[in-house]
Structure formats: structure tokens, C-alpha cells
């Protein structure tokens, strides 16, 4: 299948290199997707097409796998990705109200990125810091024991 | 009260006591001794017998006897078999496996090698969540060190046994914790479960006989060999031996990981180890078993915790999440929270789970919004039973449990929602009403200015009132009023 691809050449080279590292084996698709997403930040359609042709599987198969797993994303994340834990411990300590406040102040929904590309919002399940519930992370940084009132100040830190 | 007094650390024996990136510290604490002894005796059947007699049951949720599982896998002849570790840990609110992998990775590696020897597998695979980068890093370091010391690789410790390990990464799908789905995911496919039989022991990874065990299950194995099955089986209850690690969370004073002997009561865990309910509030319920489990009430506080008792009580052991709730938790809303999780995580392969759970969710929404009827409660129960009976995999077969157990134990609360349109816990927004007491109101207008939707009307210095049709129940007016004129009913 001929592939029309409009990606940066260094992305194309890197994806080909990743596929090769896994012997262009279709059984390694998930590992290939992990490394590609780690490199580009997300999995655009062009990358999926390229991976499909490199691993000799159908684009539908690649898309089927990408859409099945929540770790894989087809939209670029914001510069500061905000993740609100909605695990059980955080939920019973009011995580939903914290999440609502982020939605309100950033004016985006879960899974979206602000227009200026600064913030994106996701909901996670338990990040293993239940003792600090409710917990959010921004990039690598963890914020715990939050109340809705804290949200404004946190966003200010990154403005 | 002493947090440690009632605890007993077997699976967590090394966590926090050794540097997990230094194999020597593991070895000093009897590390790899069990593997050395098993290889020296060179008798897989005898080793399986030890695990069987210990009474160890799977800690991943199902509670299947581990020795028996190994025996089944050992009896299926094949040129290649696989020993698989399930480190997908998907229960939201639980992190036992992660703590073991981060704190004591060698105990899992040693156990997998022992298991590999017992069933005749030369390859081991660890399926781990990509969301656990530190655990992945520690495992990689530990595997490299074990190879260097000759505990992994060819002709381990001078025996004829070869065994090596590889990591496989999950990608955020709860259903991949189910063993057939996990195997498909490792093969690079969508992680959809398939009907059992064939069981993994017959046809697993790449269609070869495979054995899947949980991280915590593995962590128990080396100690069982070092201290003897007699010692292990002396701990716990008649049918549940050893200890269980729980992630204690929720409205409780001491949160965190605990490891307790099977047979301890919920009361001991919650009020002694957990230090009781936060802020002096009333205990209402404890949830075990995650999205597959149920809520237990005060009446079960003195029940000894083991696999069979929890199932009899309408919940289950699960992987070890334990969430304590106080009087402010609304039970239909809690059930809704778990259902929401199931709906999101259902793989969609079979109809009862894909569509049935969605319908359950909608009915719960109706109830929470104050639009439910008694008929809805009947449908909720019947549909739950149908889903349990007809879903393909464990996810769907257990997903209605949070509803059924809360209906069983908190029937009155459901009835209050549908007949009186009241939420006894005061949580359900739509059933709250903010009202202004005309006697108390001095007409300062503070509330009217705070209201984001303009629901409050009134002349200055005259009593104000709230238009209930416009009010979105944000509570802003309640916060603003300095004259105690606004109340919530
Ligand atoms: C929906 C679903 C999710 C599961 N998630 C996990 C999990 O995260 N970790 C785990 O060890 N077992 C999980 N299990 C249980 C596994 O299918 C399997 O029984 C277990 O890994 C076997 O190991 P054990 O016998 O040592 O417990 C899950 C089962 C189901 C049905
Ligand atoms: S019960 Fe749910 S998760 Fe399991 S196979 Fe059916 S749809 Fe998929
Ligand atoms: S804030 Fe209180 S006192 Fe002032 S107008 Fe509103 S209800 Fe009346
Ligand atoms: S609760 Fe909010 S929306 Fe309702 S009247 Fe008060 S301020 Fe207005
Ligand atoms: S539930 Fe939020 S950190 Fe565990």
C-alpha cells in the first residue's frame, strides 16, 4: 500500500528506526506505539499509517489498538498537562469538585487542550498517592490534599 | 493505637528495609535462597507440592489455589511454556503491586524463576502498566543484576535450568488485567478477553501453555520455601492462608498500605490500624474488591476477612482496595461512581456488559437526579442479575456488584431517593434546595450579587427570595450570607 505522509523527515526516520528495533514485528505493535508516542507526544494519523506499513499490518488494526488503549492519544497534549486523579480514594474526598473547577476556569472538558496550547486536562485512575487525596499532577509535579479553592492559584503558577 | 501491632509483613517483608536497586541487600535477607534450594533438589513435583500445601491462593482477585494452577500448567507438555506476571493493577484506589515492584523487585523475579522451573517454562514475561515508570525502572535494574549474578539466564546456579525475563507494557485498559485479555495485549492486539476454556494453562501466550499470577502472589513464594509451608499455612483462616495487603483509603485517619493476617476483622483494620473515622464522624460503609466488589455495613465489622466470608457477605477480596466511607457518602452515588468506571473500561465485545452497564448507569442517574421510581429499583436489580449471568468475562460478571450490594445493605437510602426525593447523606445536588428565611434576611443583597445565574431577587433592605427553577445549587449565596438567612433543605 503506497503511503502519503506529510510528517517531518526526522519523525519519519525515527519511527522507521523504532519499528526496525522491534524487527518490524506486528506482535510488537504496542511497544512501537509506546516509543513513538514518547517521541512525538501523540500518535497522529500519519504516524499510524507509517507504522502500519512498516510492520506490515493494516491501518485499521493499528487504529483499533490505538483507540482501545486510553494511554494512547491522537491529540497533542498541552504544554502543561493537568491530570486529575478520579480514583476511588480521591473521589470520596471530593476530586470531582476539583475537576469541575479546572474545567470551569480553563473552559475545557476532559480530554481537551486550551486554545493557546498551554493546558490540557485528563482524568486518571489512582496514581498511588491516595494518602494525599484528592491529588492532581501537572507534568511531573504532584499536588495533594486539594480543595476547589486551590485551583485558581495553581493555574496562576503556570500562566 | 499502634498502627503496626496487628500487622504481619510477608509480601511486604523487604519493602522499605532494603535498597531495591541493590541485589546484595536482597541476598543478605535470604534472597535467592529458595531458588537455589529448589534447583538443588531438582524436583519440580515436590516444589509444586510445597506451594499446594502452603494453601496460598491468588492475590489478583480470584483466589485460585496457586499450587494447583502450577500443577495444571506443568502437566501440559509443550516445547515452550511461559510464566507470566500480572502487574497491570487496574483497581482504582489500589497500589499494592506497585509498592512491591518498587520496593522489592527481586522477590518477584526469584518467584517467577521458581515457578518457571516448576511448570517447565524457560521464559517469563511481566506485563506492567506504563503508568508505573519507577516500578519499570527498578525491575529493569533488578533483572540486569539478577542476570549478572547468574540467577537468570542459562544454566542457572550450575543447574540445567534456563530462564529469562522480559517486560511487556500495558497501555491503560483495566480489562487487560483479565488474564486472556492480558495475553492478547502482550501479542500486540486489542486487549479483549476470550472465552475460557481454553485456559492459559492449555493455550496461552502465542498459543503455548502459560501460567499467570499476580505480583503479590509471587512475592509470597520465596518465603514459603524459606520458612516452610507448615509455617505459612499456620497463618490465616481454614481456607485462606497467609496475609493480604490492603490499600486503606477514604475517610479514615491512617491511610496507606497495610498487610494483615487473613481472618482479622474489618473492625480491627478500620478502627485499630486505620485509627477510626476522620473528624469523629460516623462509620457508614467499607468498600472492598474495587469495581467488582461491594459495600459492607456496620453489621459486618466483626466478620473475619477471608476470600469466602467476603463473597458470602456480597463483596469480594479483590486485589486489595479498601475504601472507608462515613455518613456523608451517598450510596447510590457511590454505586454510580463504580458503574461509570465499568462503562468506561468495558471492552465492548459482549452486549450485556457494553449496553447493560450503560443502562444501569442511566437508571442510577435518574435516581440521583430525583427522577427515579420504585419500578426503576426493580429494573436495576433484574438487569444487574442478567448482566452477571451472561457477560463474557470477569469484568461484566462482577460489574453490577456495587449496585447489588448497596441495594441490599442500603435499601432505605434508595427508597428515600425515589419516593421522598431526598438524599439522606445530603450529597445529591439535585435534591438540595437553598432557601432564604424572610425573618432572618435583612436585604443586604450580598447573595444576589454572588449568584452566577441571577436566581435571587429582592429589593434592598427587604427580604430576598430564590427562584428554584433558575438556581443551579452552586452554594455561592450560602457562603456569602452573613446573617444565617440561607439554609439547605
Ligand atoms: C476485569 C478484570 C481485571 C483484573 N485485573 C487484575 C489485575 O489488575 N491484576 C491482577 O493480578 N489480576 C487481575 N485480574 C485477575 C486475573 O484475571 C488473574 O486471575 C490473576 O492475574 C491470576 O493471578 P493469581 O492467581 O495470582 O491471583 C483481573 C480480572 C478481571 C476479570
Ligand atoms: S464482559 Fe465487558 S469487558 Fe468482558 S468481554 Fe464482555 S464487554 Fe468486554
Ligand atoms: S445575603 Fe442573606 S441577608 Fe443578605 S440579602 Fe441575601 S439572604 Fe438576605
Ligand atoms: S445556590 Fe447558587 S444558583 Fe442557587 S440561588 Fe444560590 S447562588 Fe444562585
Ligand atoms: S485514588 Fe487518587 S491517588 Fe489513589
XYZ file of C-alpha atoms and ligand atoms in Angstrom:
707
model
C 0.000 0.000 0.000
C 1.516 3.353 -1.008
C 1.539 5.794 1.863
C 1.228 9.547 1.505
C 2.847 11.047 4.511
C 3.298 14.642 5.491
C 5.365 14.423 8.594
C 8.686 15.953 9.429
C 11.509 13.907 7.974
C 13.137 13.371 11.370
C 9.861 11.961 12.705
C 9.646 9.600 9.753
C 13.205 8.432 10.260
C 12.725 7.942 13.973
C 9.526 5.911 13.549
C 11.222 3.691 10.976
C 14.115 3.232 13.362
C 11.751 2.263 16.207
C 9.969 -0.278 14.007
C 13.276 -1.744 12.954
C 14.423 -2.051 16.558
C 11.455 -4.392 17.087
C 12.287 -6.362 13.909
C 9.256 -4.866 12.114
C 7.250 -7.488 14.017
C 3.489 -6.841 14.178
C 3.375 -8.553 17.579
C 5.434 -5.659 18.948
C 2.885 -3.050 17.868
C 2.165 -1.848 21.400
C 5.844 -1.354 22.175
C 6.282 0.535 18.899
C 3.322 2.786 19.730
C 4.681 3.467 23.215
C 8.031 4.592 21.889
C 6.524 6.619 19.060
C 4.199 8.449 21.421
C 7.061 9.053 23.805
C 8.978 10.664 20.951
C 6.284 12.753 19.231
C 3.998 13.280 22.199
C 0.946 11.795 20.495
C 0.018 9.463 17.651
C -1.181 11.428 14.610
C -2.907 9.557 11.768
C 0.188 9.850 9.567
C 2.323 8.127 12.187
C -0.194 5.298 12.434
C -0.161 4.853 8.656
C 3.598 4.717 8.600
C 3.739 2.209 11.449
C 1.144 0.032 9.703
C 3.187 -0.102 6.524
C 6.468 -0.680 8.381
C 5.044 -3.544 10.452
C 3.058 -4.889 7.523
C -0.311 -4.767 9.270
C -3.458 -2.881 8.270
C -4.015 0.737 9.271
C -7.350 -0.405 10.734
C -5.501 -2.791 13.043
C -3.176 -0.025 14.241
C -6.071 2.384 14.739
C -8.023 -0.352 16.521
C -5.208 -0.773 19.001
C -4.568 2.961 19.437
C -8.225 3.664 20.139
C -8.560 0.710 22.508
C -5.942 1.815 24.997
C -6.503 5.020 26.922
C -2.768 5.642 27.300
C -2.520 6.339 23.579
C -3.726 9.711 22.371
C -4.332 11.172 18.928
C -4.394 14.780 20.081
C -1.326 16.684 21.239
C -1.193 17.390 24.951
C -0.855 20.918 26.315
C 2.445 22.386 27.390
C 1.306 21.735 30.965
C -0.752 18.544 31.009
C -3.061 18.543 34.037
C -4.215 15.154 35.292
C -6.835 14.927 37.994
C -6.982 11.625 39.842
C -10.504 10.243 39.861
C -9.579 7.026 41.648
C -11.811 5.883 44.459
C -9.844 7.436 47.313
C -9.721 10.800 45.580
C -13.359 10.563 44.556
C -14.588 10.072 48.110
C -12.510 13.053 49.169
C -14.018 15.420 46.640
C -11.937 15.068 43.449
C -14.970 15.714 41.287
C -15.345 19.266 42.604
C -11.660 19.928 41.960
C -12.020 18.635 38.418
C -15.117 20.777 37.865
C -13.179 23.841 38.965
C -10.388 23.145 36.453
C -12.982 22.675 33.721
C -14.658 25.931 34.660
C -11.508 28.032 34.935
C -9.811 26.651 31.817
C -13.068 26.411 29.931
C -12.211 22.972 28.531
C -13.501 19.477 29.071
C -11.626 16.327 29.992
C -9.554 15.218 27.006
C -9.247 18.733 25.594
C -6.446 21.267 25.280
C -6.797 25.035 25.719
C -6.746 27.094 22.514
C -3.333 28.560 23.345
C -1.947 25.020 23.720
C -0.906 25.706 27.310
C -3.075 23.361 29.344
C -4.704 20.022 28.685
C -6.956 18.189 31.100
C -7.243 14.465 31.739
C -8.810 12.344 34.446
C -6.698 9.472 35.760
C -7.348 6.452 37.942
C -5.310 6.174 41.113
C -1.752 7.320 40.801
C -0.825 5.624 44.052
C -0.806 8.722 46.228
C -4.168 8.047 47.871
C -2.835 9.288 51.200
C -2.750 12.768 49.677
C -6.230 12.546 48.167
C -7.501 14.398 46.233
C -4.431 14.515 44.030
C -3.565 16.123 40.706
C -0.389 16.152 38.650
C 0.872 18.819 36.286
C 3.685 17.320 34.255
C 5.829 15.579 36.854
C 4.694 17.732 39.759
C 2.179 16.359 42.254
C -0.303 18.482 44.201
C -2.190 16.837 47.076
C -4.996 17.491 49.564
C -6.629 19.943 47.204
C -9.843 21.871 47.574
C -11.612 23.657 44.704
C -10.355 26.970 46.122
C -6.729 25.966 45.481
C -7.260 25.516 41.750
C -7.056 29.146 40.763
C -3.689 29.652 42.437
C -2.265 26.521 40.824
C -3.216 27.659 37.340
C -1.673 31.082 38.059
C 1.671 29.357 38.743
C 1.857 28.363 35.099
C 0.472 31.450 33.431
C -3.354 2.977 68.823
C -0.335 1.210 67.364
C -0.566 1.061 63.607
C 1.879 -1.839 63.368
C 0.628 -4.053 66.150
C -1.889 -6.089 64.216
C 0.120 -6.202 61.014
C 2.282 -9.015 59.697
C 4.598 -8.425 56.794
C 5.204 -11.327 54.437
C 4.673 -9.962 50.939
C 5.993 -6.578 52.046
C 8.767 -8.089 54.177
C 11.563 -6.221 52.411
C 9.770 -3.080 51.296
C 11.398 -0.120 52.945
C 14.108 -2.278 54.522
C 16.348 -2.786 51.510
C 17.650 -0.694 48.657
C 15.652 -2.189 45.778
C 18.376 -1.258 43.320
C 20.990 -3.285 45.166
C 20.747 -7.061 44.773
C 23.225 -7.683 47.606
C 20.777 -6.271 50.124
C 18.121 -8.692 48.895
C 20.573 -11.589 49.104
C 21.511 -10.722 52.701
C 17.846 -11.169 53.639
C 17.790 -14.773 52.336
C 17.272 -13.645 48.755
C 17.551 -16.301 46.031
C 17.999 -18.982 48.686
C 14.633 -20.507 47.843
C 15.550 -20.664 44.159
C 18.917 -22.247 44.969
C 17.294 -24.912 47.138
C 14.581 -25.710 44.633
C 17.161 -26.098 41.863
C 19.421 -28.207 44.046
C 16.614 -30.618 44.880
C 15.760 -30.667 41.196
C 12.254 -31.995 41.751
C 9.529 -29.778 40.237
C 6.719 -32.014 41.530
C 7.971 -31.752 45.091
C 8.272 -27.983 44.804
C 4.718 -27.682 43.469
C 3.623 -29.827 46.395
C 5.130 -27.276 48.804
C 3.121 -24.450 47.221
C -0.033 -26.572 47.252
C 0.351 -27.482 50.909
C 1.021 -23.884 51.897
C -2.564 -23.073 50.920
C -1.501 -19.935 49.005
C -4.322 -18.553 46.850
C -4.041 -15.997 44.067
C -3.913 -12.421 45.313
C -5.031 -10.930 41.986
C -8.674 -11.215 42.871
C -9.912 -14.688 42.040
C -8.266 -16.550 44.897
C -7.459 -19.633 42.829
C -5.035 -22.028 44.620
C -1.584 -21.223 43.247
C -0.057 -24.687 43.638
C -2.925 -26.253 41.742
C -2.536 -23.706 38.947
C 1.152 -24.553 38.632
C 0.372 -28.267 38.623
C -2.106 -27.858 35.761
C 0.423 -25.884 33.707
C 3.181 -28.381 34.478
C 1.104 -31.252 33.115
C 0.589 -29.794 29.649
C 3.580 -30.882 27.563
C 4.957 -28.312 25.120
C 8.245 -27.236 23.579
C 7.763 -23.769 25.062
C 5.813 -22.508 28.083
C 5.544 -19.090 29.663
C 5.493 -17.849 33.243
C 3.598 -14.549 33.285
C 3.359 -11.926 35.999
C 0.244 -9.778 36.035
C 1.355 -6.299 37.111
C -1.479 -4.452 35.418
C -3.024 -3.381 38.743
C -6.083 -1.622 37.456
C -8.324 -1.309 40.505
C -8.652 2.449 41.038
C -7.536 3.215 44.557
C -5.074 0.364 44.926
C -1.302 0.283 44.691
C -0.093 -2.863 46.447
C 1.610 -4.383 43.443
C 3.341 -1.179 42.561
C 4.780 -0.929 46.078
C 6.128 -4.470 45.897
C 7.723 -3.930 42.487
C 9.252 -0.646 43.561
C 10.355 -1.850 46.978
C 11.315 -5.470 46.419
C 11.518 -6.407 42.723
C 13.851 -9.357 43.305
C 11.266 -11.311 45.297
C 9.030 -11.352 42.205
C 11.922 -12.291 39.909
C 13.005 -15.118 42.211
C 9.448 -16.444 42.468
C 8.959 -16.348 38.714
C 12.130 -18.370 38.220
C 10.932 -20.922 40.793
C 7.543 -21.067 39.068
C 9.201 -21.400 35.680
C 11.205 -24.349 36.935
C 8.078 -25.971 38.397
C 5.943 -25.748 35.262
C 8.778 -26.196 32.759
C 8.905 -22.655 31.353
C 12.153 -21.070 30.250
C 10.655 -17.681 29.554
C 8.967 -15.237 31.851
C 7.045 -12.095 30.971
C 5.998 -9.280 33.250
C 3.011 -7.297 31.990
C 3.276 -3.937 33.698
C 1.320 -0.688 33.438
C 3.127 2.011 31.514
C 1.869 4.407 34.194
C 4.372 2.918 36.667
C 7.698 4.319 35.389
C 9.578 3.857 38.667
C 8.493 0.237 39.024
C 9.600 -0.363 35.429
C 12.987 1.184 36.073
C 13.537 -0.833 39.264
C 12.531 -4.049 37.501
C 14.935 -3.364 34.649
C 17.779 -2.768 37.088
C 16.875 -5.856 39.115
C 16.653 -8.091 36.048
C 20.065 -6.916 34.841
C 21.605 -7.565 38.258
C 19.989 -11.000 38.533
C 21.453 -11.907 35.147
C 24.860 -10.698 36.210
C 24.732 -12.861 39.343
C 23.548 -15.906 37.393
C 20.019 -16.051 38.879
C 18.603 -15.531 35.397
C 19.971 -16.752 32.094
C 21.394 -20.084 31.086
C 22.236 -22.934 33.427
C 21.124 -21.033 36.487
C 23.381 -21.665 39.510
C 25.054 -24.552 37.720
C 21.805 -26.454 37.115
C 20.355 -27.424 33.732
C 17.600 -24.846 34.089
C 17.462 -21.824 31.749
C 15.134 -18.940 32.500
C 14.968 -15.310 31.464
C 12.556 -12.412 31.838
C 11.143 -9.723 29.594
C 8.862 -6.766 30.292
C 5.686 -6.001 28.372
C 3.848 -2.730 28.797
C 0.173 -2.141 29.353
C -1.422 0.964 27.921
C -4.210 1.928 30.238
C -7.014 -0.564 29.810
C -8.436 -2.057 33.002
C -9.767 -5.127 31.217
C -6.182 -6.123 30.325
C -5.829 -7.306 33.926
C -8.101 -10.196 32.941
C -5.713 -12.950 32.003
C -6.928 -13.788 28.487
C -7.095 -10.080 27.602
C -3.620 -9.611 29.074
C -2.277 -12.332 26.823
C -3.861 -10.766 23.717
C -2.421 -7.417 24.691
C 1.054 -8.953 25.011
C 0.622 -10.280 21.492
C 0.175 -6.694 20.278
C -3.598 -6.782 19.858
C -6.601 -5.109 21.402
C -6.910 -6.421 24.928
C -10.246 -8.157 24.548
C -10.995 -11.203 26.698
C -11.842 -14.532 25.136
C -13.984 -17.338 26.439
C -12.384 -19.829 28.822
C -11.690 -22.724 28.224
C -9.136 -22.878 26.779
C -7.439 -21.666 29.921
C -3.993 -20.086 29.671
C -2.548 -23.306 31.110
C -3.762 -25.026 27.934
C -3.422 -22.278 25.352
C -1.868 -19.014 26.465
C 0.725 -16.605 25.105
C 1.417 -17.417 21.423
C -0.893 -20.427 21.941
C 1.592 -22.062 24.319
C 0.744 -23.230 27.854
C 1.130 -20.252 30.164
C 0.712 -19.536 33.830
C -0.480 -16.129 35.025
C 0.000 -14.987 38.607
C -0.320 -11.703 40.380
C 2.643 -9.719 41.780
C 1.659 -10.184 45.408
C 1.094 -13.911 44.869
C 4.661 -14.192 43.611
C 6.045 -12.118 46.480
C 4.826 -14.794 48.922
C 6.578 -17.673 47.165
C 10.228 -17.330 48.302
C 9.222 -17.071 51.982
C 7.058 -20.156 51.726
C 10.128 -22.136 50.654
C 12.456 -20.498 53.159
C 10.216 -20.821 56.210
C 8.283 -23.913 55.143
C 4.674 -24.481 54.096
C 3.789 -25.502 57.645
C 4.655 -22.025 58.898
C 2.716 -20.311 56.121
C -0.367 -22.443 56.494
C -0.436 -21.801 60.242
C -1.347 -18.158 59.473
C -4.862 -17.193 58.481
C -8.193 -18.999 58.363
C -9.102 -22.526 57.363
C -9.390 -21.801 53.651
C -7.412 -18.571 53.305
C -3.797 -18.788 54.385
C -1.172 -16.143 54.926
C -1.672 -12.417 54.762
C -3.248 -9.856 52.455
C -2.019 -6.400 51.581
C -4.694 -3.721 51.512
C -4.609 -0.142 50.349
C -6.564 1.568 53.096
C -8.136 4.824 51.948
C -11.123 7.090 52.245
C -12.493 8.933 55.264
C -10.193 7.318 57.770
C -7.396 8.704 59.928
C -4.486 6.482 58.851
C -4.396 5.823 55.138
C -1.827 3.743 53.284
C -0.687 0.184 52.683
C -1.186 -2.395 55.373
C -0.517 -6.127 55.463
C -2.631 -8.176 57.822
C -3.159 -11.872 58.505
C -6.252 -13.370 56.888
C -9.009 -13.680 59.475
C -8.529 -10.246 61.012
C -11.825 -8.372 61.336
C -12.832 -5.236 59.480
C -13.251 -3.538 62.835
C -9.616 -4.193 63.747
C -8.467 -2.888 60.388
C -10.612 0.236 60.360
C -10.642 1.286 63.992
C -7.306 -0.014 65.284
C -4.909 0.077 62.339
C -6.839 2.767 60.483
C -7.377 4.843 63.611
C -11.110 5.241 63.040
C -13.145 7.680 61.032
C -11.810 11.101 60.220
C -13.196 14.104 62.030
C -15.119 11.975 64.543
C -17.845 11.213 62.007
C -19.899 8.030 61.878
C -18.731 4.933 60.012
C -21.136 4.108 57.222
C -19.643 1.544 54.855
C -16.453 -0.061 53.662
C -15.913 -0.983 50.042
C -13.651 -3.886 49.119
C -12.943 -5.555 45.813
C -12.866 -2.372 43.722
C -15.293 -2.101 40.810
C -16.095 -5.811 41.173
C -16.776 -5.678 44.869
C -19.367 -4.341 47.202
C -20.064 -2.140 50.188
C -20.299 -3.692 53.620
C -22.016 -2.160 56.621
C -21.523 -1.984 60.343
C -23.123 -5.435 60.636
C -20.056 -6.982 59.003
C -17.416 -5.234 61.097
C -16.721 -8.355 63.123
C -16.600 -10.761 60.198
C -13.134 -12.279 59.779
C -11.700 -11.178 56.449
C -11.047 -14.021 54.040
C -11.964 -14.924 50.453
C -15.064 -16.908 51.296
C -16.506 -14.656 54.005
C -16.292 -11.567 51.830
C -18.064 -13.317 48.965
C -20.748 -14.595 51.327
C -21.238 -11.003 52.510
C -21.821 -9.803 48.948
C -18.423 -8.286 48.315
C -15.072 -9.850 47.489
C -11.402 -9.715 48.371
C -10.380 -8.320 45.022
C -6.862 -7.103 44.697
C -6.900 -5.202 47.968
C -8.526 -1.808 47.668
C -10.314 -0.920 50.905
C -12.231 2.340 50.944
C -13.855 3.521 54.134
C -16.842 5.836 53.900
C -18.523 7.981 56.514
C -22.083 9.217 56.907
C -21.647 11.855 54.198
C -21.280 9.266 51.407
C -24.370 8.714 49.298
C -24.645 5.051 48.377
C -26.462 5.332 45.028
C -23.789 7.885 44.064
C -21.017 5.507 45.121
C -22.583 2.746 43.024
C -22.800 5.225 40.162
C -19.078 6.037 40.539
C -18.094 2.394 40.097
C -20.526 1.851 37.239
C -19.107 4.848 35.480
C -15.715 3.189 35.708
C -17.065 -0.072 34.300
C -18.815 1.628 31.418
C -15.626 3.418 30.511
C -13.494 0.295 30.814
C -15.833 -2.231 29.200
C -14.072 -3.525 26.098
C -17.388 -3.627 24.253
C -17.063 -7.156 22.999
C -20.232 -8.558 24.542
C -23.673 -6.951 24.657
C -24.723 -7.435 28.308
C -21.686 -5.555 29.527
C -21.439 -2.933 26.784
C -25.121 -1.951 26.709
C -26.406 -3.325 30.012
C -23.988 -1.378 32.170
C -24.758 1.792 30.268
C -28.454 1.290 31.025
C -27.675 0.664 34.707
C -25.781 3.927 34.742
C -28.687 5.826 33.227
C -31.097 4.435 35.781
C -28.747 5.411 38.601
C -28.550 8.900 37.116
C -32.310 9.122 37.174
C -32.377 8.121 40.825
C -29.652 10.569 41.770
C -31.415 13.359 39.931
C -34.569 12.692 41.870
C -36.492 11.353 38.887
C -36.431 7.668 39.798
C -39.403 5.440 40.595
C -39.821 2.220 42.552
C -40.021 0.417 39.220
C -36.523 1.647 38.450
C -35.244 -0.117 41.547
C -36.765 -3.374 40.346
C -35.268 -2.955 36.892
C -31.918 -2.149 38.471
C -31.960 -5.438 40.356
C -33.181 -7.582 37.470
C -30.869 -6.122 34.880
C -27.922 -6.481 37.254
C -28.649 -10.176 37.590
C -28.916 -10.646 33.825
C -25.560 -8.953 33.245
C -23.912 -11.091 35.908
C -25.252 -14.249 34.348
C -24.492 -13.507 30.725
C -21.354 -11.353 30.426
C -18.342 -12.940 28.806
C -15.557 -12.077 31.218
C -14.999 -11.279 34.860
C -15.400 -7.568 34.309
C -19.014 -7.781 33.228
C -19.795 -10.713 35.502
C -18.926 -8.629 38.546
C -19.723 -5.093 37.425
C -23.237 -4.989 38.973
C -21.883 -5.971 42.413
C -21.544 -2.390 43.671
C -25.232 -1.852 42.844
C -26.497 -5.118 44.240
C -24.592 -4.789 47.496
C -25.681 -1.197 48.094
C -29.287 -2.096 47.265
C -29.060 -4.982 49.716
C -27.495 -3.062 52.552
C -28.851 0.437 51.946
C -32.311 -0.215 50.538
C -33.844 2.604 52.585
C -31.468 5.098 51.076
C -32.519 4.126 47.543
C -36.162 4.333 48.554
C -35.620 7.803 50.051
C -34.206 8.952 46.729
C -37.124 7.704 44.668
C -40.135 8.217 46.934
C -39.216 11.215 49.111
C -36.814 12.722 46.559
C -34.348 13.154 49.400
C -30.707 12.229 49.682
C -30.196 11.204 53.321
C -26.448 11.855 53.051
C -27.112 15.325 51.690
C -24.854 14.761 48.687
C -27.125 14.677 45.674
C -27.119 18.187 44.301
C -30.422 17.999 42.517
C -32.262 17.176 45.729
C -30.839 20.085 47.648
C -32.762 23.322 47.891
C -31.368 26.632 49.016
C -33.997 28.795 50.669
C -33.986 32.221 52.274
C -35.685 32.708 55.584
C -37.590 36.002 55.251
C -37.441 36.546 59.025
C -33.664 36.462 59.096
C -32.928 38.229 55.818
C -32.041 41.910 56.216
C -31.845 42.541 52.488
C -28.113 43.236 52.236
C -28.091 41.966 48.590
C -24.790 40.111 49.070
C -26.312 36.826 47.927
C -27.986 38.316 44.869
C -24.679 39.776 43.734
C -22.923 36.440 44.255
C -25.441 34.342 42.387
C -23.943 33.412 38.993
C -27.319 32.852 37.350
C -29.341 35.741 38.758
C -31.725 33.477 40.630
C -32.055 35.757 43.644
C -34.422 38.688 43.575
C -35.393 41.280 46.167
C -35.360 44.971 46.994
C -32.544 46.424 49.059
C -33.348 46.195 52.801
C -36.234 43.822 52.010
C -36.293 40.036 52.241
C -34.867 38.275 49.188
C -36.015 35.042 47.635
C -34.576 32.356 45.369
C -36.178 31.269 42.136
C -35.790 27.481 42.376
C -36.219 26.987 38.632
C -33.152 29.088 37.902
C -30.983 28.009 40.849
C -28.093 25.706 39.870
C -27.280 24.870 43.503
C -23.783 26.233 43.459
C -23.909 27.283 47.086
C -22.403 30.724 46.490
C -25.243 32.536 48.229
C -24.976 30.244 51.232
C -21.283 31.099 51.589
C -21.946 34.838 51.286
C -24.827 35.360 53.694
C -23.534 36.697 56.994
C -26.929 36.610 58.685
C -27.659 32.880 58.614
C -30.681 33.573 56.477
C -29.972 30.921 53.868
C -30.414 27.251 54.643
C -30.155 23.994 52.718
C -33.041 21.578 52.849
C -11.599 -7.239 34.702
C -10.512 -7.946 35.431
C -9.391 -7.239 35.848
C -8.357 -7.881 36.507
N -7.293 -7.127 36.894
C -6.261 -7.751 37.510
C -5.110 -7.003 37.899
O -5.048 -5.784 37.702
N -4.084 -7.657 38.492
C -4.131 -8.999 38.717
O -3.170 -9.552 39.237
N -5.211 -9.729 38.387
C -6.272 -9.144 37.772
N -7.358 -9.897 37.414
C -7.340 -11.355 37.694
C -6.599 -12.100 36.592
O -7.507 -12.431 35.548
C -5.993 -13.385 37.074
O -6.984 -14.128 37.697
C -4.861 -13.217 38.041
O -3.869 -12.409 37.494
C -4.300 -14.557 38.381
O -3.274 -14.442 39.315
P -3.424 -15.006 40.790
O -3.973 -16.392 40.705
O -2.037 -14.977 41.326
O -4.335 -14.083 41.512
C -8.422 -9.268 36.771
C -9.551 -9.970 36.364
C -10.595 -9.333 35.714
C -11.774 -10.120 35.303
S -17.847 -8.550 29.973
Fe -17.328 -6.451 29.295
S -15.109 -6.375 29.397
Fe -15.676 -8.546 29.450
S -15.652 -9.214 27.324
Fe -17.738 -8.520 27.715
S -17.718 -6.360 27.078
Fe -15.586 -6.966 27.285
S -27.110 37.688 51.945
Fe -28.503 36.944 53.489
S -29.228 38.736 54.494
Fe -28.286 39.466 52.632
S -29.968 39.556 51.187
Fe -29.097 37.539 50.949
S -30.257 36.252 52.350
Fe -30.710 38.343 52.889
S -27.266 28.297 45.119
Fe -26.126 29.426 43.566
S -27.526 29.471 41.841
Fe -28.777 28.960 43.613
S -29.521 30.881 44.353
Fe -27.661 30.453 45.495
S -26.060 31.498 44.342
Fe -27.855 31.394 42.998
S -7.280 7.315 44.216
Fe -6.254 9.161 43.728
S -4.207 8.659 44.214
Fe -5.232 6.803 44.614
